[in-house]
Tab-separated table of C-alpha atoms in Angstrom:
chain	number	residue	atom	x	y	z
A	1	ILE	CA	-52.806	49.007	-59.280
A	2	ASN	CA	-50.804	46.168	-57.977
A	3	GLY	CA	-53.856	45.573	-55.595
A	4	ASP	CA	-52.698	41.673	-55.022
A	5	MET	CA	-49.561	43.507	-53.225
A	6	SER	CA	-47.155	41.364	-55.652
A	7	ILE	CA	-44.737	44.155	-56.721
A	8	SER	CA	-42.422	46.008	-54.075
A	9	GLN	CA	-39.784	47.634	-56.191
A	10	ARG	CA	-38.353	49.657	-53.428
A	11	GLY	CA	-38.005	46.572	-50.958
A	12	THR	CA	-39.936	44.659	-48.596
A	13	SER	CA	-39.559	46.535	-45.436
A	14	PHE	CA	-40.175	50.096	-44.609
A	15	ALA	CA	-39.451	50.832	-41.089
A	16	THR	CA	-39.496	53.719	-38.616
A	17	MET	CA	-42.235	56.067	-40.113
A	18	GLY	CA	-43.781	58.358	-38.599
A	19	ASN	CA	-43.663	61.972	-37.367
A	20	GLY	CA	-45.344	63.541	-40.608
A	21	ASP	CA	-43.701	60.774	-43.154
A	22	THR	CA	-44.693	60.401	-46.509
A	23	GLN	CA	-43.677	57.535	-48.324
A	24	TYR	CA	-44.150	54.908	-50.919
A	25	THR	CA	-44.001	51.594	-49.689
A	26	LEU	CA	-45.142	48.477	-51.860
A	27	ASP	CA	-45.695	49.591	-55.558
A	28	ARG	CA	-48.279	52.346	-55.847
A	29	PHE	CA	-49.537	52.188	-52.004
A	30	GLN	CA	-48.315	55.517	-50.295
A	31	TRP	CA	-47.895	55.981	-46.558
A	32	ASN	CA	-49.337	59.622	-45.772
A	33	GLU	CA	-49.184	61.715	-42.769
A	34	GLU	CA	-51.081	65.300	-42.341
A	35	GLY	CA	-50.803	67.375	-39.632
A	36	SER	CA	-48.444	67.903	-36.234
A	37	PHE	CA	-47.295	64.638	-34.971
A	38	GLY	CA	-45.711	63.510	-31.767
A	39	ASP	CA	-44.113	60.023	-31.417
A	40	ALA	CA	-46.279	57.820	-33.438
A	41	GLU	CA	-44.390	55.357	-35.901
A	42	LEU	CA	-44.918	52.069	-37.808
A	43	THR	CA	-43.194	49.870	-39.867
A	44	ILE	CA	-44.748	48.560	-43.257
A	45	THR	CA	-43.897	45.175	-44.888
A	46	GLN	CA	-44.587	42.719	-47.733
A	47	ASP	CA	-45.771	39.814	-46.019
A	48	THR	CA	-47.162	36.541	-46.645
A	49	ASP	CA	-50.103	36.456	-44.330
A	50	VAL	CA	-53.310	36.332	-46.731
A	51	PRO	CA	-56.889	35.086	-46.783
A	52	THR	CA	-57.073	31.438	-47.491
A	53	GLY	CA	-57.978	30.096	-50.455
A	54	GLN	CA	-58.669	33.271	-52.436
A	55	GLY	CA	-55.076	33.376	-54.634
A	56	PHE	CA	-53.193	36.010	-52.908
A	57	ALA	CA	-50.014	35.492	-52.081
A	58	LYS	CA	-48.948	38.844	-50.761
A	59	SER	CA	-50.169	41.371	-48.512
A	60	LEU	CA	-49.472	44.909	-47.088
A	61	LYS	CA	-48.789	44.338	-43.317
A	62	ALA	CA	-48.648	47.641	-41.038
A	63	VAL	CA	-47.173	47.419	-37.504
A	64	CYS	CA	-47.048	49.977	-35.011
A	65	THR	CA	-43.974	50.459	-33.400
A	66	THR	CA	-44.181	53.303	-31.317
A	67	VAL	CA	-47.555	54.219	-29.268
A	68	ASP	CA	-48.915	58.113	-29.489
A	69	THR	CA	-52.160	58.236	-27.717
A	70	SER	CA	-52.291	62.023	-27.598
A	71	ILE	CA	-52.980	62.418	-30.914
A	72	ASP	CA	-53.100	66.117	-31.889
A	73	SER	CA	-56.504	67.456	-32.874
A	74	ASN	CA	-54.963	68.181	-36.695
A	75	THR	CA	-53.540	64.840	-37.735
A	76	ILE	CA	-54.675	62.196	-39.821
A	77	SER	CA	-52.429	59.264	-41.113
A	78	TYR	CA	-53.440	56.691	-43.752
A	79	ILE	CA	-52.315	54.514	-46.730
A	80	THR	CA	-53.354	55.746	-50.076
A	81	GLN	CA	-53.337	55.106	-53.539
A	82	LYS	CA	-53.387	57.931	-56.209
A	83	PHE	CA	-54.922	58.212	-59.723
A	84	GLU	CA	-54.493	60.027	-62.771
A	85	GLY	CA	-57.378	61.807	-64.283
A	86	GLN	CA	-56.573	60.310	-67.514
A	87	ASN	CA	-57.534	57.118	-66.615
A	88	LEU	CA	-61.028	57.904	-64.747
A	89	GLN	CA	-62.631	59.806	-67.792
A	90	HIS	CA	-64.872	57.231	-68.152
A	91	LEU	CA	-66.514	57.701	-64.810
A	92	ASN	CA	-68.537	60.715	-66.486
A	93	ARG	CA	-68.087	63.110	-63.072
A	94	GLY	CA	-69.455	66.127	-63.313
A	95	ARG	CA	-72.408	64.615	-65.483
A	96	SER	CA	-75.344	63.364	-65.195
A	97	THR	CA	-74.450	59.971	-66.371
A	98	ALA	CA	-71.830	59.675	-63.577
A	99	GLU	CA	-71.061	56.411	-62.637
A	100	SER	CA	-70.901	54.342	-59.382
A	101	LEU	CA	-67.861	52.773	-58.151
A	102	THR	CA	-67.186	49.629	-55.989
A	103	LEU	CA	-64.297	49.095	-53.849
A	104	SER	CA	-63.828	46.080	-52.541
A	105	PHE	CA	-60.643	44.533	-50.316
A	106	TRP	CA	-59.402	42.053	-47.880
A	107	ALA	CA	-58.386	43.451	-44.238
A	108	LYS	CA	-57.388	41.939	-41.370
A	109	SER	CA	-56.584	43.633	-37.746
A	110	ASN	CA	-56.094	42.695	-34.274
A	111	LEU	CA	-58.173	45.640	-33.391
A	112	THR	CA	-62.152	45.453	-34.268
A	113	GLY	CA	-64.003	48.578	-34.520
A	114	THR	CA	-64.492	51.471	-36.944
A	115	PHE	CA	-62.127	52.005	-39.447
A	116	THR	CA	-62.606	54.467	-42.342
A	117	VAL	CA	-62.181	55.102	-46.165
A	118	ALA	CA	-62.028	58.300	-47.792
A	119	PHE	CA	-62.745	58.908	-51.436
A	120	LYS	CA	-61.250	62.309	-52.480
A	121	ASP	CA	-61.537	63.929	-55.823
A	122	VAL	CA	-58.623	66.352	-55.684
A	123	ASP	CA	-59.367	68.220	-58.858
A	124	ASN	CA	-62.795	69.828	-57.215
A	125	THR	CA	-61.713	69.275	-53.631
A	126	ARG	CA	-64.616	67.029	-53.139
A	127	LEU	CA	-65.400	63.834	-50.574
A	128	TYR	CA	-67.034	60.933	-49.942
A	129	SER	CA	-66.219	58.995	-46.944
A	130	ALA	CA	-67.739	55.364	-45.487
A	131	SER	CA	-66.523	53.208	-42.848
A	132	TYR	CA	-66.199	49.712	-42.613
A	133	SER	CA	-65.915	47.167	-38.995
A	134	PRO	CA	-63.643	44.293	-38.483
A	135	SER	CA	-65.863	42.059	-36.440
A	136	VAL	CA	-63.395	39.173	-35.362
A	137	ALA	CA	-59.937	39.940	-34.294
A	138	ASP	CA	-56.928	38.656	-36.393
A	139	THR	CA	-59.127	37.148	-39.123
A	140	TRP	CA	-59.222	38.293	-42.633
A	141	GLU	CA	-62.557	39.635	-43.853
A	142	LYS	CA	-63.649	41.207	-47.294
A	143	PHE	CA	-65.148	44.277	-47.231
A	144	ILE	CA	-67.077	45.936	-50.469
A	145	ILE	CA	-67.816	49.828	-50.060
A	146	THR	CA	-69.980	51.477	-53.115
A	147	ILE	CA	-70.038	55.058	-53.441
A	148	PRO	CA	-72.495	57.087	-55.914
A	149	GLY	CA	-71.313	58.731	-59.051
A	150	ASP	CA	-70.763	62.554	-58.563
A	151	THR	CA	-72.513	64.868	-61.198
A	152	SER	CA	-70.930	68.143	-59.842
A	153	GLY	CA	-67.129	68.710	-61.360
A	154	GLY	CA	-65.219	66.787	-63.796
A	155	LEU	CA	-61.742	65.224	-63.255
A	156	SER	CA	-59.214	66.776	-65.350
A	157	ASN	CA	-57.879	64.981	-68.405
A	158	HIS	CA	-54.181	64.709	-67.437
A	159	ASN	CA	-51.700	62.725	-66.157
A	160	ALA	CA	-51.387	64.486	-62.494
A	161	HIS	CA	-53.324	63.590	-59.386
A	162	SER	CA	-57.008	63.890	-59.561
A	163	PHE	CA	-58.448	61.171	-57.301
A	164	SER	CA	-57.171	59.023	-54.138
A	165	VAL	CA	-58.465	56.334	-51.842
A	166	ASP	CA	-57.162	56.483	-48.492
A	167	TRP	CA	-57.330	53.514	-45.822
A	168	ASN	CA	-57.014	56.103	-42.514
A	169	LEU	CA	-55.699	54.298	-39.799
A	170	GLN	CA	-55.505	57.377	-37.034
A	171	ALA	CA	-57.514	60.654	-36.955
A	172	GLY	CA	-57.495	63.414	-34.721
A	173	THR	CA	-60.450	65.407	-33.787
A	174	SER	CA	-60.690	68.077	-36.493
A	175	LYS	CA	-60.717	65.243	-39.121
A	176	SER	CA	-63.337	63.207	-37.189
A	177	ASN	CA	-65.643	65.277	-35.397
A	178	GLY	CA	-68.393	65.349	-38.173
A	179	ALA	CA	-70.262	62.909	-40.305
A	180	LEU	CA	-69.670	60.376	-42.634
A	181	THR	CA	-71.060	61.169	-45.973
A	182	THR	CA	-73.931	59.916	-47.572
A	183	ALA	CA	-73.166	61.873	-50.869
A	184	TRP	CA	-70.405	63.384	-52.300
A	185	GLU	CA	-69.677	66.913	-50.646
A	186	ALA	CA	-67.220	69.988	-50.893
A	187	GLN	CA	-64.585	68.277	-48.563
A	188	ALA	CA	-65.137	69.208	-44.993
A	189	GLU	CA	-62.225	67.997	-42.760
A	190	GLY	CA	-64.395	66.904	-39.985
A	191	ASP	CA	-65.912	64.168	-42.386
A	192	ARG	CA	-63.060	62.362	-43.681
A	193	ALA	CA	-62.607	59.860	-40.606
A	194	VAL	CA	-65.484	59.832	-38.430
A	195	GLY	CA	-65.325	57.204	-35.535
A	196	GLN	CA	-61.877	55.920	-36.503
A	197	THR	CA	-59.932	53.629	-34.329
A	198	ASN	CA	-56.293	54.687	-33.238
A	199	PHE	CA	-53.743	52.533	-34.864
A	200	PHE	CA	-51.422	54.019	-32.738
A	201	SER	CA	-52.728	53.095	-29.282
A	202	SER	CA	-50.327	49.944	-28.633
A	203	THR	CA	-47.333	48.367	-30.282
A	204	SER	CA	-49.223	45.138	-30.476
A	205	ASN	CA	-51.699	46.501	-33.018
A	206	ASN	CA	-51.493	45.624	-36.763
A	207	PHE	CA	-53.154	46.196	-39.956
A	208	TYR	CA	-53.229	44.051	-43.145
A	209	LEU	CA	-54.348	45.026	-46.598
A	210	THR	CA	-55.054	42.720	-49.872
A	211	GLY	CA	-57.050	42.179	-52.708
A	212	VAL	CA	-57.692	45.824	-53.542
A	213	GLN	CA	-59.944	46.402	-56.291
A	214	LEU	CA	-61.880	49.992	-57.411
A	215	GLU	CA	-64.296	49.229	-60.544
A	216	VAL	CA	-67.120	50.871	-62.040
A	217	GLY	CA	-70.754	49.811	-61.146
A	218	THR	CA	-72.592	48.772	-58.129
A	219	THR	CA	-71.481	45.122	-57.653
A	220	ALA	CA	-68.055	43.779	-56.522
A	221	SER	CA	-66.604	41.586	-59.075
A	222	ASP	CA	-64.001	38.702	-58.383
A	223	PHE	CA	-60.527	40.104	-58.007
A	224	GLU	CA	-58.524	40.321	-61.598
A	225	PHE	CA	-55.378	38.677	-61.230
A	226	LEU	CA	-52.909	39.940	-63.692
A	227	PRO	CA	-49.826	38.102	-65.021
A	228	HIS	CA	-46.814	39.349	-62.940
A	229	ASP	CA	-45.333	41.121	-65.924
A	230	VAL	CA	-48.406	43.134	-66.563
A	231	ASN	CA	-48.697	43.974	-63.234
A	232	LEU	CA	-44.798	45.152	-62.838
A	233	GLN	CA	-45.482	47.170	-66.395
A	234	ARG	CA	-47.865	49.083	-64.764
A	235	CYS	CA	-46.195	50.038	-61.629
A	236	GLN	CA	-42.991	50.857	-63.679
A	237	ARG	CA	-45.064	53.419	-65.137
A	238	TYR	CA	-44.316	55.520	-61.841
A	239	PHE	CA	-41.517	53.955	-60.118
A	240	TYR	CA	-38.427	51.856	-62.092
A	241	LYS	CA	-35.672	49.924	-60.366
A	242	LEU	CA	-32.522	50.289	-62.236
A	243	ILE	CA	-30.283	48.593	-59.939
A	244	ASP	CA	-30.540	47.802	-56.352
A	245	VAL	CA	-28.071	45.849	-54.385
A	246	PRO	CA	-28.592	45.122	-50.726
A	247	GLY	CA	-25.290	45.510	-48.501
A	248	GLY	CA	-23.338	42.556	-48.809
A	249	ASP	CA	-24.412	41.434	-52.112
A	250	SER	CA	-21.315	41.319	-55.038
A	251	GLY	CA	-23.594	42.976	-57.548
A	252	GLY	CA	-23.003	42.774	-61.528
A	253	TYR	CA	-23.229	44.656	-64.588
A	254	PHE	CA	-26.394	46.582	-64.851
A	255	THR	CA	-25.806	49.239	-67.627
A	256	SER	CA	-23.307	50.443	-70.116
A	257	GLY	CA	-21.737	53.737	-70.623
A	258	PHE	CA	-19.280	55.998	-73.188
A	259	MET	CA	-16.602	58.406	-72.548
A	260	TYR	CA	-17.710	61.538	-74.037
A	261	SER	CA	-14.433	63.298	-72.849
A	262	GLY	CA	-11.547	62.326	-70.612
A	263	ALA	CA	-13.589	63.121	-67.375
A	264	ILE	CA	-17.222	62.830	-68.118
A	265	LEU	CA	-19.034	59.273	-68.227
A	266	TYR	CA	-22.315	59.283	-69.810
A	267	SER	CA	-24.901	56.334	-69.835
A	268	TRP	CA	-28.468	56.264	-71.588
A	269	ASN	CA	-30.969	54.024	-69.957
A	270	GLU	CA	-34.056	53.009	-71.954
A	271	PHE	CA	-37.300	52.480	-69.497
A	272	PRO	CA	-38.844	49.007	-70.246
A	273	THR	CA	-42.447	51.195	-69.961
A	274	MET	CA	-43.247	54.874	-70.654
A	275	MET	CA	-43.146	56.534	-67.580
A	276	ARG	CA	-45.767	59.286	-66.220
A	277	ALA	CA	-43.612	61.976	-66.834
A	278	ALA	CA	-40.030	63.008	-66.749
A	279	PRO	CA	-38.844	61.254	-64.033
A	280	THR	CA	-36.273	62.297	-60.791
A	281	LEU	CA	-33.053	60.409	-59.929
A	282	SER	CA	-32.022	58.801	-56.718
A	283	VAL	CA	-28.884	57.233	-56.348
A	284	ALA	CA	-26.995	55.430	-53.246
A	285	SER	CA	-23.854	57.239	-53.538
A	286	GLY	CA	-20.491	56.297	-51.208
A	287	THR	CA	-16.809	55.273	-52.081
A	288	ASP	CA	-16.604	53.171	-54.973
A	289	TYR	CA	-20.222	52.106	-54.906
A	290	TYR	CA	-19.701	51.357	-58.853
A	291	ILE	CA	-17.191	50.256	-61.195
A	292	PHE	CA	-16.763	51.308	-65.121
A	293	TYR	CA	-14.582	48.687	-67.296
A	294	ARG	CA	-13.642	49.862	-69.941
A	295	ASN	CA	-10.244	49.714	-72.407
A	296	SER	CA	-8.702	47.223	-70.309
A	297	ALA	CA	-8.866	50.050	-67.284
A	298	ALA	CA	-11.550	50.329	-64.546
A	299	ASP	CA	-12.760	53.705	-62.758
A	300	ASN	CA	-14.208	53.324	-59.406
A	301	LEU	CA	-17.403	55.698	-59.021
A	302	ASP	CA	-19.424	56.996	-56.079
A	303	ASN	CA	-22.126	58.583	-57.797
A	304	PHE	CA	-24.374	59.504	-60.913
A	305	ASP	CA	-26.305	62.759	-61.529
A	306	LEU	CA	-29.218	63.191	-63.807
A	307	THR	CA	-28.588	65.113	-67.005
A	308	ILE	CA	-31.545	64.135	-69.275
A	309	GLY	CA	-34.668	62.931	-67.654
A	310	ARG	CA	-37.700	61.934	-70.222
A	311	PRO	CA	-40.765	59.592	-70.034
A	312	ASN	CA	-38.915	56.698	-72.289
A	313	GLY	CA	-35.633	57.082	-70.940
A	314	ALA	CA	-32.545	58.968	-68.928
A	315	MET	CA	-28.957	59.855	-69.076
A	316	ILE	CA	-27.019	59.731	-65.991
A	317	ARG	CA	-23.464	61.278	-65.892
A	318	ASN	CA	-20.754	60.958	-63.848
A	319	ASN	CA	-18.127	63.502	-64.142
A	320	ALA	CA	-15.858	63.276	-61.127
A	321	ASP	CA	-14.616	60.116	-60.921
A	322	VAL	CA	-13.437	58.550	-64.236
A	323	SER	CA	-10.330	59.283	-66.233
A	324	GLY	CA	-9.841	57.983	-69.674
A	325	SER	CA	-10.286	58.996	-73.456
A	326	GLY	CA	-13.081	60.039	-75.225
A	327	GLY	CA	-14.951	57.663	-77.204
A	328	GLN	CA	-14.181	54.534	-74.980
A	329	ALA	CA	-17.247	52.208	-74.111
A	330	GLY	CA	-17.788	49.498	-71.634
A	331	GLY	CA	-20.274	48.048	-68.706
A	332	ILE	CA	-20.964	49.584	-65.299
A	333	HIS	CA	-20.755	47.160	-62.525
A	334	SER	CA	-22.732	47.420	-59.028
A	335	THR	CA	-20.979	46.756	-56.030
A	336	SER	CA	-22.493	46.272	-52.114
A	337	ASN	CA	-25.143	49.223	-51.509
A	338	SER	CA	-25.607	50.077	-55.187
A	339	LYS	CA	-28.800	51.826	-56.024
A	340	VAL	CA	-30.134	53.991	-58.794
A	341	THR	CA	-33.584	54.210	-59.314
A	342	PHE	CA	-36.193	56.503	-61.148
A	343	SER	CA	-39.237	57.987	-59.740
A	344	SER	CA	-42.549	59.645	-61.492
A	345	GLU	CA	-45.042	59.654	-58.977
A	346	LEU	CA	-48.123	61.122	-58.435
């Protein structure tokens, strides 16, 4: 999902990530770190540097901002996309008819040498790892990796995390002292990133990624470009931005609400698509970040909390900053730094 990196609801720059951070960046692509990290940090942005003539407009760009050459042995860091088990039942994993998969993507880096990709069956703790090697610095190249079907262990038919693809950028010795796999295996930690180049060796280092496609079979087809609205809707299954106003913007009306009583404001918000599961709420809070206009009056609001969260919508509430009469209704206005989002990520 979002293999062309065109959707980035959370913003276009994610700075000072590192020291064990786990954070979603461009939609469906998460930065992940495992182990005991030191000083290593990076920034991920949505960029316009793309392969020439391939139809892409955006890419994911990672830049090392703080060097760490003394990598602890138990560490590994990577860009990952996670998959629901119910979306992968057609792979027939665990059966004699298990399907092969082909991953194709475009990548660019100032670093040449060995990079690694790990395919992880989370339900059964199984691994397939492979390498690819950018041959020319600062040049877009297309890479294709085909992996066999796995006849051991099926994927659960659920909406939880069952499978991952990881683009590794750094690995300590305990994550790289084995051998790259030639078949699916019970996950051995040392086989995850054998030969992996250390992205955190210099603040001059960068890594670009776009055109990511995972498909059944042993041949990579041309990238399937989706209409923007379809791509956005697939992303909104996992993350939905009700309002996000950058600092300094004047904001505007973004939802409506009603007074349940003289001191409780409710706002029901229907989602544009069914989310994966009941979401969590994230709100930027601060003095007078929101305004509720009703009955020729206005209440300045600092925050909201979640009272009902369902896959199809959510009820948010303020019971600290309003004073009116039950039954009054009105519009809720944002001010600078307002932000209300819902997350149902894997």
